[in-house]
Short mmCIF file of C-alpha atoms and ligand atoms in Angstrom, two decimals:
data_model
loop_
_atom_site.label_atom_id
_atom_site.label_comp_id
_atom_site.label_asym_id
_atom_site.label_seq_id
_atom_site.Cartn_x
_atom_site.Cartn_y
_atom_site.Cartn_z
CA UNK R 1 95.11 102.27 123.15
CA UNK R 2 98.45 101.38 123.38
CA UNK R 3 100.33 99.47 120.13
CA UNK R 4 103.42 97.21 120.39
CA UNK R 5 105.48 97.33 116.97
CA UNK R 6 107.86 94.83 116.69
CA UNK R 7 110.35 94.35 113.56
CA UNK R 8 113.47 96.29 112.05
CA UNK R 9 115.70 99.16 114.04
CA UNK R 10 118.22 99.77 111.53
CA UNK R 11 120.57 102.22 109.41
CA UNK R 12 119.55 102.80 105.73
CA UNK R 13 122.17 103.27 103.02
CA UNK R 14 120.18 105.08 99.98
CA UNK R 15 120.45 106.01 96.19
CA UNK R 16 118.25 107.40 94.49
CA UNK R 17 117.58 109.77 91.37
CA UNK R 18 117.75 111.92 94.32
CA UNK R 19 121.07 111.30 96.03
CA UNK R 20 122.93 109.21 97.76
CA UNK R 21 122.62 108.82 101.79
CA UNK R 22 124.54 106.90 103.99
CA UNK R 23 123.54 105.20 107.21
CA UNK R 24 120.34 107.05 108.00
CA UNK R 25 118.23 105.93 110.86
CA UNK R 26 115.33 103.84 109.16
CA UNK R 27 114.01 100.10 109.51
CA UNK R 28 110.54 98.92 109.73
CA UNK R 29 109.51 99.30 113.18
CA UNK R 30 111.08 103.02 113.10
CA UNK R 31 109.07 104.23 110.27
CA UNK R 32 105.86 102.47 111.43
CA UNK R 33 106.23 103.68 115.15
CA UNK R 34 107.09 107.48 113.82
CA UNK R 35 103.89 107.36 111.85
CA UNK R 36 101.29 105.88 114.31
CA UNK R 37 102.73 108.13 117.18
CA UNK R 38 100.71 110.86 115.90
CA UNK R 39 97.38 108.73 116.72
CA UNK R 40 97.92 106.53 119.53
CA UNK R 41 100.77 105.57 121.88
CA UNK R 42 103.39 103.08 120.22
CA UNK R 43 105.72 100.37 122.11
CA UNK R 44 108.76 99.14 120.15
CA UNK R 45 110.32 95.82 120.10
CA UNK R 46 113.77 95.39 118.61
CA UNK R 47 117.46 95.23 119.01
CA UNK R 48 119.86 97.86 117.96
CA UNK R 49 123.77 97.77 118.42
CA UNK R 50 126.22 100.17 119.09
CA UNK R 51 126.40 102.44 116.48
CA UNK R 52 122.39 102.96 117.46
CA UNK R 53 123.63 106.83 120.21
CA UNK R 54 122.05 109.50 121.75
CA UNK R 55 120.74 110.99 118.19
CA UNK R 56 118.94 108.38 116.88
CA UNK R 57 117.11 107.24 120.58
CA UNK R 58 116.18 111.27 120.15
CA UNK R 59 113.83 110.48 117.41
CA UNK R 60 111.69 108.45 119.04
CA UNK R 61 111.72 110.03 122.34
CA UNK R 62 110.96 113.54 120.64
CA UNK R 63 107.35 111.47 119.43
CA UNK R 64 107.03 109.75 122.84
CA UNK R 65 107.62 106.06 121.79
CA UNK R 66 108.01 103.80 124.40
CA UNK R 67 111.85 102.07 123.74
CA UNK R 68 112.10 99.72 126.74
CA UNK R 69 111.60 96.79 124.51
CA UNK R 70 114.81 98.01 122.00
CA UNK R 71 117.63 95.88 123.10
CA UNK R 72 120.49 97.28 123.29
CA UNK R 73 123.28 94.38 122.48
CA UNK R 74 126.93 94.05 121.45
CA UNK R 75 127.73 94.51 117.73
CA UNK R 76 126.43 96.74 114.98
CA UNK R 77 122.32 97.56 114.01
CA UNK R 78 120.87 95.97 111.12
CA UNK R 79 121.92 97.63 108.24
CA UNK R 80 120.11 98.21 104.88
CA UNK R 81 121.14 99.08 101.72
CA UNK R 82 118.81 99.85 98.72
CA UNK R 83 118.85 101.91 95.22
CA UNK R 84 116.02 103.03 93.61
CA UNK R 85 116.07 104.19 89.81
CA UNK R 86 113.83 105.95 86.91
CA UNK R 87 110.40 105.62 88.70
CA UNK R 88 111.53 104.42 92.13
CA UNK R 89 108.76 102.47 91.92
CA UNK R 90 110.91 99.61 93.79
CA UNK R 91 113.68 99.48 95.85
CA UNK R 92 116.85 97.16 94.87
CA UNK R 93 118.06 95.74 98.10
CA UNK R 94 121.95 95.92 97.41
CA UNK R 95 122.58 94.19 100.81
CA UNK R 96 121.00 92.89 103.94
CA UNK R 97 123.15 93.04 107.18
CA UNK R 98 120.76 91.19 109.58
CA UNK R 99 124.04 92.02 112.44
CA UNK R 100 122.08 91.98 115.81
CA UNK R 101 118.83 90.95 114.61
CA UNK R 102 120.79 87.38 113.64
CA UNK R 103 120.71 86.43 117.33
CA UNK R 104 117.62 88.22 118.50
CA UNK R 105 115.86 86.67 120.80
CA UNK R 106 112.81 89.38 121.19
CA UNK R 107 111.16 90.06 125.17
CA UNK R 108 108.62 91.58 126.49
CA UNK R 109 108.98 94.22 128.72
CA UNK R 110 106.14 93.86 131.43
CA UNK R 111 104.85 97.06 131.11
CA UNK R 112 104.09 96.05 127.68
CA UNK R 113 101.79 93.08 128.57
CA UNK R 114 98.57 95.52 128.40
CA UNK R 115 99.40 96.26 124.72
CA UNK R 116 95.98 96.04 123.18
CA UNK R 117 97.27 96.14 118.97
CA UNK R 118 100.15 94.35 117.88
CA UNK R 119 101.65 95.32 115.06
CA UNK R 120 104.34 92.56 113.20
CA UNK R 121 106.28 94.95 110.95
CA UNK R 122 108.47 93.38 108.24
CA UNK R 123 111.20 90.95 110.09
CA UNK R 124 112.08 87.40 110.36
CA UNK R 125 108.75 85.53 110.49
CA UNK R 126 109.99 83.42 113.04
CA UNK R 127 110.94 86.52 115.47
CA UNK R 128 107.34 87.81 114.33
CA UNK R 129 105.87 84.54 115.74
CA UNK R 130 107.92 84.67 119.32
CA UNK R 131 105.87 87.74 119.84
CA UNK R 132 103.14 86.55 118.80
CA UNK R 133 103.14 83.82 121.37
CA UNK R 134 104.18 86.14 124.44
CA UNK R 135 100.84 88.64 123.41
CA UNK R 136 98.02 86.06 123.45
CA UNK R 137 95.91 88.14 124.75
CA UNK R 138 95.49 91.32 122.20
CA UNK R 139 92.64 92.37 120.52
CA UNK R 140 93.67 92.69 116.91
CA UNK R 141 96.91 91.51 115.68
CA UNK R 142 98.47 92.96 111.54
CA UNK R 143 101.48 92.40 109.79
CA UNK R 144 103.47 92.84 106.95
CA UNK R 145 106.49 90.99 105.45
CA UNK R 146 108.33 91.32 102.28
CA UNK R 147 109.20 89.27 99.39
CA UNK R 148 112.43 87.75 101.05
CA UNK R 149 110.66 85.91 103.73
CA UNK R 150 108.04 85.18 100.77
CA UNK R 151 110.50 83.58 99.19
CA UNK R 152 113.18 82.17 101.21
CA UNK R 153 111.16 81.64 104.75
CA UNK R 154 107.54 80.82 103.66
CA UNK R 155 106.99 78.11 105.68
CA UNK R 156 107.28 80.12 108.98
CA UNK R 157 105.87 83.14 107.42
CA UNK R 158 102.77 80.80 106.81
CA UNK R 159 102.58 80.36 110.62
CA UNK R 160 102.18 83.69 111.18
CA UNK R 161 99.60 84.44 108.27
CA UNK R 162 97.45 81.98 110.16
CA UNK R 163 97.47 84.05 113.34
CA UNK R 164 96.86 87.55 111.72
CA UNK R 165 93.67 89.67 111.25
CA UNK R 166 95.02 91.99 108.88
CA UNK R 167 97.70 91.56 106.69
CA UNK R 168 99.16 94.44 104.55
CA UNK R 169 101.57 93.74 102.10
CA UNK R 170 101.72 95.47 98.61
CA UNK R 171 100.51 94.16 94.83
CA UNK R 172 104.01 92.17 94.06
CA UNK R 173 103.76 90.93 97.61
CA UNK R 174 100.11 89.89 97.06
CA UNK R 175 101.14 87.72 93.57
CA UNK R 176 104.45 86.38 95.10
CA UNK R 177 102.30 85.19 98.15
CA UNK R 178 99.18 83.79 96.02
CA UNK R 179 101.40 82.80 92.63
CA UNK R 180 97.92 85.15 91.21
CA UNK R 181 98.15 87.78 88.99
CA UNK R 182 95.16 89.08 89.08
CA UNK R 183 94.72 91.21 92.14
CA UNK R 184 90.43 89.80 93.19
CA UNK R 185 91.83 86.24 93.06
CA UNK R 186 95.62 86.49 94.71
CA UNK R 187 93.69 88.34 97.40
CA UNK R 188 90.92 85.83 97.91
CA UNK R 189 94.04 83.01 97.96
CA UNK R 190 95.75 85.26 100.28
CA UNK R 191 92.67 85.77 102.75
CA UNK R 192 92.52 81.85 102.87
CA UNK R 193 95.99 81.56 104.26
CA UNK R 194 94.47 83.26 107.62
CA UNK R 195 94.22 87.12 107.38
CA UNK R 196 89.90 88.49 108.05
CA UNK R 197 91.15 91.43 106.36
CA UNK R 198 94.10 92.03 103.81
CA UNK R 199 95.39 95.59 102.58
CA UNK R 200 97.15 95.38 99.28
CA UNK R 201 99.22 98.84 98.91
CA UNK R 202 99.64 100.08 94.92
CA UNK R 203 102.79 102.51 95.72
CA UNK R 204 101.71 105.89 94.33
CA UNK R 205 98.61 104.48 93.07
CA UNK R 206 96.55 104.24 96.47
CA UNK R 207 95.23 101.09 98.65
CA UNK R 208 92.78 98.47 98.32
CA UNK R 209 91.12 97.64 101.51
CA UNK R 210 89.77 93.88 101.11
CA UNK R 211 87.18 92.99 104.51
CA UNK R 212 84.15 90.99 104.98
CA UNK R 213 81.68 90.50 107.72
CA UNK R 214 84.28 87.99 108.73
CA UNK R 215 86.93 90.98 109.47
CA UNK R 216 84.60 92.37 112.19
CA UNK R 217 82.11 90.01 113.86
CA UNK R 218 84.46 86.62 112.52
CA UNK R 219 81.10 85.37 110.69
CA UNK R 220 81.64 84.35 107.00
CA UNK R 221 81.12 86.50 103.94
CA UNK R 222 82.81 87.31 100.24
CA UNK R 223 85.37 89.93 100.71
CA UNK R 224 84.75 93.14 98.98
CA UNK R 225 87.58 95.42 98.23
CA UNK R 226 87.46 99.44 98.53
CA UNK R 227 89.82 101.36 97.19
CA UNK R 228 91.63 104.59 98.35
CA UNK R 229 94.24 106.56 96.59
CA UNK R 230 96.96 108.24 96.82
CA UNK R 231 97.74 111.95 96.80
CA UNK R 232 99.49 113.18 93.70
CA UNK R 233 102.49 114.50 95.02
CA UNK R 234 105.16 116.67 93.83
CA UNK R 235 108.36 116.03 95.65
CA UNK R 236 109.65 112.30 96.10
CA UNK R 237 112.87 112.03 97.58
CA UNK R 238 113.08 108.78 98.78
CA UNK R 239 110.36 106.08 98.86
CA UNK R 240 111.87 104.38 101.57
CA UNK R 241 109.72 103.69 104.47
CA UNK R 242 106.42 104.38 102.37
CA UNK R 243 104.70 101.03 102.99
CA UNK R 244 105.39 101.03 106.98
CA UNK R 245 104.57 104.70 107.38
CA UNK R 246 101.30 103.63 105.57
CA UNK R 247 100.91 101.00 108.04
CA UNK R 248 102.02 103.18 110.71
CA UNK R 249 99.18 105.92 109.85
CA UNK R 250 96.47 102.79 109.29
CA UNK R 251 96.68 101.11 112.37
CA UNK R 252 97.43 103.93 114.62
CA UNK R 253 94.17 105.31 113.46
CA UNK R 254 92.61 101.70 113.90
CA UNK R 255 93.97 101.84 117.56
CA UNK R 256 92.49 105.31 118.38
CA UNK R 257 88.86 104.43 117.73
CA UNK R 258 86.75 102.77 120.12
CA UNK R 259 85.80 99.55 117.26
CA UNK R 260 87.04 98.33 114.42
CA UNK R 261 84.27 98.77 112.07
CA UNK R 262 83.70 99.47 108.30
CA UNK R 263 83.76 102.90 108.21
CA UNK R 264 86.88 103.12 110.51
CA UNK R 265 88.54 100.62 108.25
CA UNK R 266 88.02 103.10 105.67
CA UNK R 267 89.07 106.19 106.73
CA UNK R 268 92.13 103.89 108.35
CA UNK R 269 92.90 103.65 104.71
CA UNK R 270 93.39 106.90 103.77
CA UNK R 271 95.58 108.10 107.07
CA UNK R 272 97.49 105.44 105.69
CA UNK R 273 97.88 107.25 102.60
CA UNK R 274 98.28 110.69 104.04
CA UNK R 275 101.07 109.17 106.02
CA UNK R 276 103.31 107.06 103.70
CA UNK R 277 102.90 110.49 101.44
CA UNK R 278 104.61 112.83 104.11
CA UNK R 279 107.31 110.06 104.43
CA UNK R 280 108.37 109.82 101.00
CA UNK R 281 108.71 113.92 100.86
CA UNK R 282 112.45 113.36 102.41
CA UNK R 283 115.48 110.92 103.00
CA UNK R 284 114.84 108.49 106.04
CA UNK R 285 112.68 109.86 109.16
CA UNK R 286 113.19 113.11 107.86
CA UNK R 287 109.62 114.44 106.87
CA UNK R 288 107.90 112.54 109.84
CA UNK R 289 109.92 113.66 112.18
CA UNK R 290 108.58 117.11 111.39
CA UNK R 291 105.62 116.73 110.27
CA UNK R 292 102.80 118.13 112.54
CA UNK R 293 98.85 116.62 113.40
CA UNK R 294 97.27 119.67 111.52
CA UNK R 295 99.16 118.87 108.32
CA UNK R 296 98.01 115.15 108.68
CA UNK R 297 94.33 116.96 109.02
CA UNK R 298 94.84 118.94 106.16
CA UNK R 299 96.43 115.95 103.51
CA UNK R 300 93.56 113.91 104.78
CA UNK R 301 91.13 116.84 103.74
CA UNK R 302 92.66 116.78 100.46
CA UNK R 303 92.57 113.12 99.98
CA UNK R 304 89.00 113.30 100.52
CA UNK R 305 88.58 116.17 97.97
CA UNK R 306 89.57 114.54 95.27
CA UNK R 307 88.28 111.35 95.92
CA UNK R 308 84.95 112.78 96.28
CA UNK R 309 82.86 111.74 93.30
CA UNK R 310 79.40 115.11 93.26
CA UNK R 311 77.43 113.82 90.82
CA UNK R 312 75.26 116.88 90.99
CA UNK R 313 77.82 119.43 90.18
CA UNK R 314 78.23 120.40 86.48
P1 AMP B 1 109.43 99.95 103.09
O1 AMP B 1 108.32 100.61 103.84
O2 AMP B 1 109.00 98.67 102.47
O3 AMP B 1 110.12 100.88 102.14
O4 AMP B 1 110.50 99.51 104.20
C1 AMP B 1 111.81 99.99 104.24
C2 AMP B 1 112.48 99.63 105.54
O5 AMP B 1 112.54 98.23 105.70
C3 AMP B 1 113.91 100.15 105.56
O6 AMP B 1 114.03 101.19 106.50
C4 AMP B 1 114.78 98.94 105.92
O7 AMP B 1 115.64 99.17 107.00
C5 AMP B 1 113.77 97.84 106.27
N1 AMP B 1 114.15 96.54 105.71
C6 AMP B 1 114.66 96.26 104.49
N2 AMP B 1 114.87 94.92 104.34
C7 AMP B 1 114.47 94.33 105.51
C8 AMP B 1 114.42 92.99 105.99
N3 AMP B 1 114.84 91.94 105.25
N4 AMP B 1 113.93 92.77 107.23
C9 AMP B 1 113.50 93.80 107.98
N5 AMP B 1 113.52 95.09 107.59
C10 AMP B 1 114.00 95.38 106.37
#
């Protein structure tokens, strides 16, 4: 089952504890596509400018994602820059140069319209929306979005929360959104702006999965959280890209199963983890890029270990 991404193409300036990279191929519809290729076949909308060559188009035809819906217009890519320091538990954006995206105007290719998942990855709500409206017809629709448009565009952001089964935004995200701190309630005030289902990511902490009978059959219930974690890993390089690789490894895994259901929401959760912990391992699309489906098996085996609770073993 096919899933159409759209959101950010862009080049990444980074800093980190870990040195200092300039203009690396990144942006939230790269890093989500990269991860959910390895589980189902991904569609990309977005605009990229000239500086976006041969190399960087290589990346996503080496995983066999569908580009016909990248635009390719007049003028530079969207270009971020970010620093992260001590913990790199968060990035600092240092600047934001929307460039193309400013005029985007996103289309459909037609040999998208059988898209079955659509995926909303961090962007300008209101571009997030236009698809939205030209892909009535899909069977589940999630999202993310980031404290800017929280802040800055939350009136059209609200639009789209309405329209979304699953949202999946992380804990800062969650209190921004809800004006919560506590994590039961902001995602109980979050679930009433729209999403059936809401994923709440903790950085290097793990996931909370919050669903009710509502997120599968659209009946009422109380949504109960579950909770996932995250591998302890050695090397982080460069967190960038963490939260839409997570998304990326989620909903691709979504996509590839026959029904959403509990279970599959679960272990969803925890390809999530396995990939936002790959991408983290190097600068940009590095570690994706060559990252194979038997070491996704074998980080998911290991997320399983040692989240396995024997209670009959001494
Ligand atoms: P994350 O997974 O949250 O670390 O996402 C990082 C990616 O988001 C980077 O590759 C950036 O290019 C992209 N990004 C940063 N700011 C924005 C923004 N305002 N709109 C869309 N994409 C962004």
């Amino acid at each position: 089952m096919s899933i159409l991404v759209v959101g950010s193409v862009a080049f990444d300036t980074l800093s980190a504890p870990s040195g200092h990279r300039d203009r690396v191929l990144g942006g939230a519809a790269t890093h989500f596509a990269l991860a959910a290729s390895f589980f189902t076949p991904v569609r990309v909308v977005g605009v990229v400018g000239k500086d976006f060559g041969p190399r960087q188009q290589s990346v996503f035809d080496e995983k066999k994602i569908d580009t016909a819906g990248i635009e390719h217009a007049d003028g530079l890519s969207f270009h971020w820059t970010g620093s992260y320091e001590g913990t790199m538990a968060e990035a600092k954006t240092l600047g934001t140069d929307l460039n193309v995206f400013g005029s985007f105007s996103p289309k459909i290719p037609a040999s998208y319209a059988d898209s079955d998942y659509l995926f909303l990855a961090n962007i300008d709500p209101v571009l997030q929306l236009q698809v939205r409206r030209q892909m009535p017809n899909v069977k589940l629709v999630a999202g993310d979005t980031m404290n800017y448009w929280i802040n800055d565009h939350r009136e059209n952001l609200l639009k789209v929360l309405a329209e979304l089964d699953i949202l999946i935004i992380n804990d800062g995200e969650a209190r921004l959104l809800s004006g919560e701190h506590n994590l039961v309630t902001a995602a109980k005030k979050v679930m009433e702006l729209g999403p059936k289902s809401l994923v709440i990511k903790h950085g290097e902490y793990g996931a909370t999965a919050f669903f009710s009978e509502r997120s599968f059959t659209g009946s009422d219930g109380v949504p109960t959280p579950f909770r996932a974690p995250a591998l302890p890993i050695e090397t982080v390089v460069d967190p960038t890209g963490a939260g839409d690789s997570f998304a990326g490894g989620f909903y691709g895994y979504i996509a590839s199963q026959p029904k959403l259901t509990p279970a599959v929401l679960r272990k969803a959760l925890f390809y999530g983890g396995v990939m936002g912990s790959f991408a983290v391992e190097k600068f940009g699309t590095e570690r994706l890029q060559n990252t194979t489906r038997e070491e996704i098996e074998e980080r998911f085996q290991l997320f399983r270990a040692i989240s396995h609770l024997d209670i009959e073993a001494s």
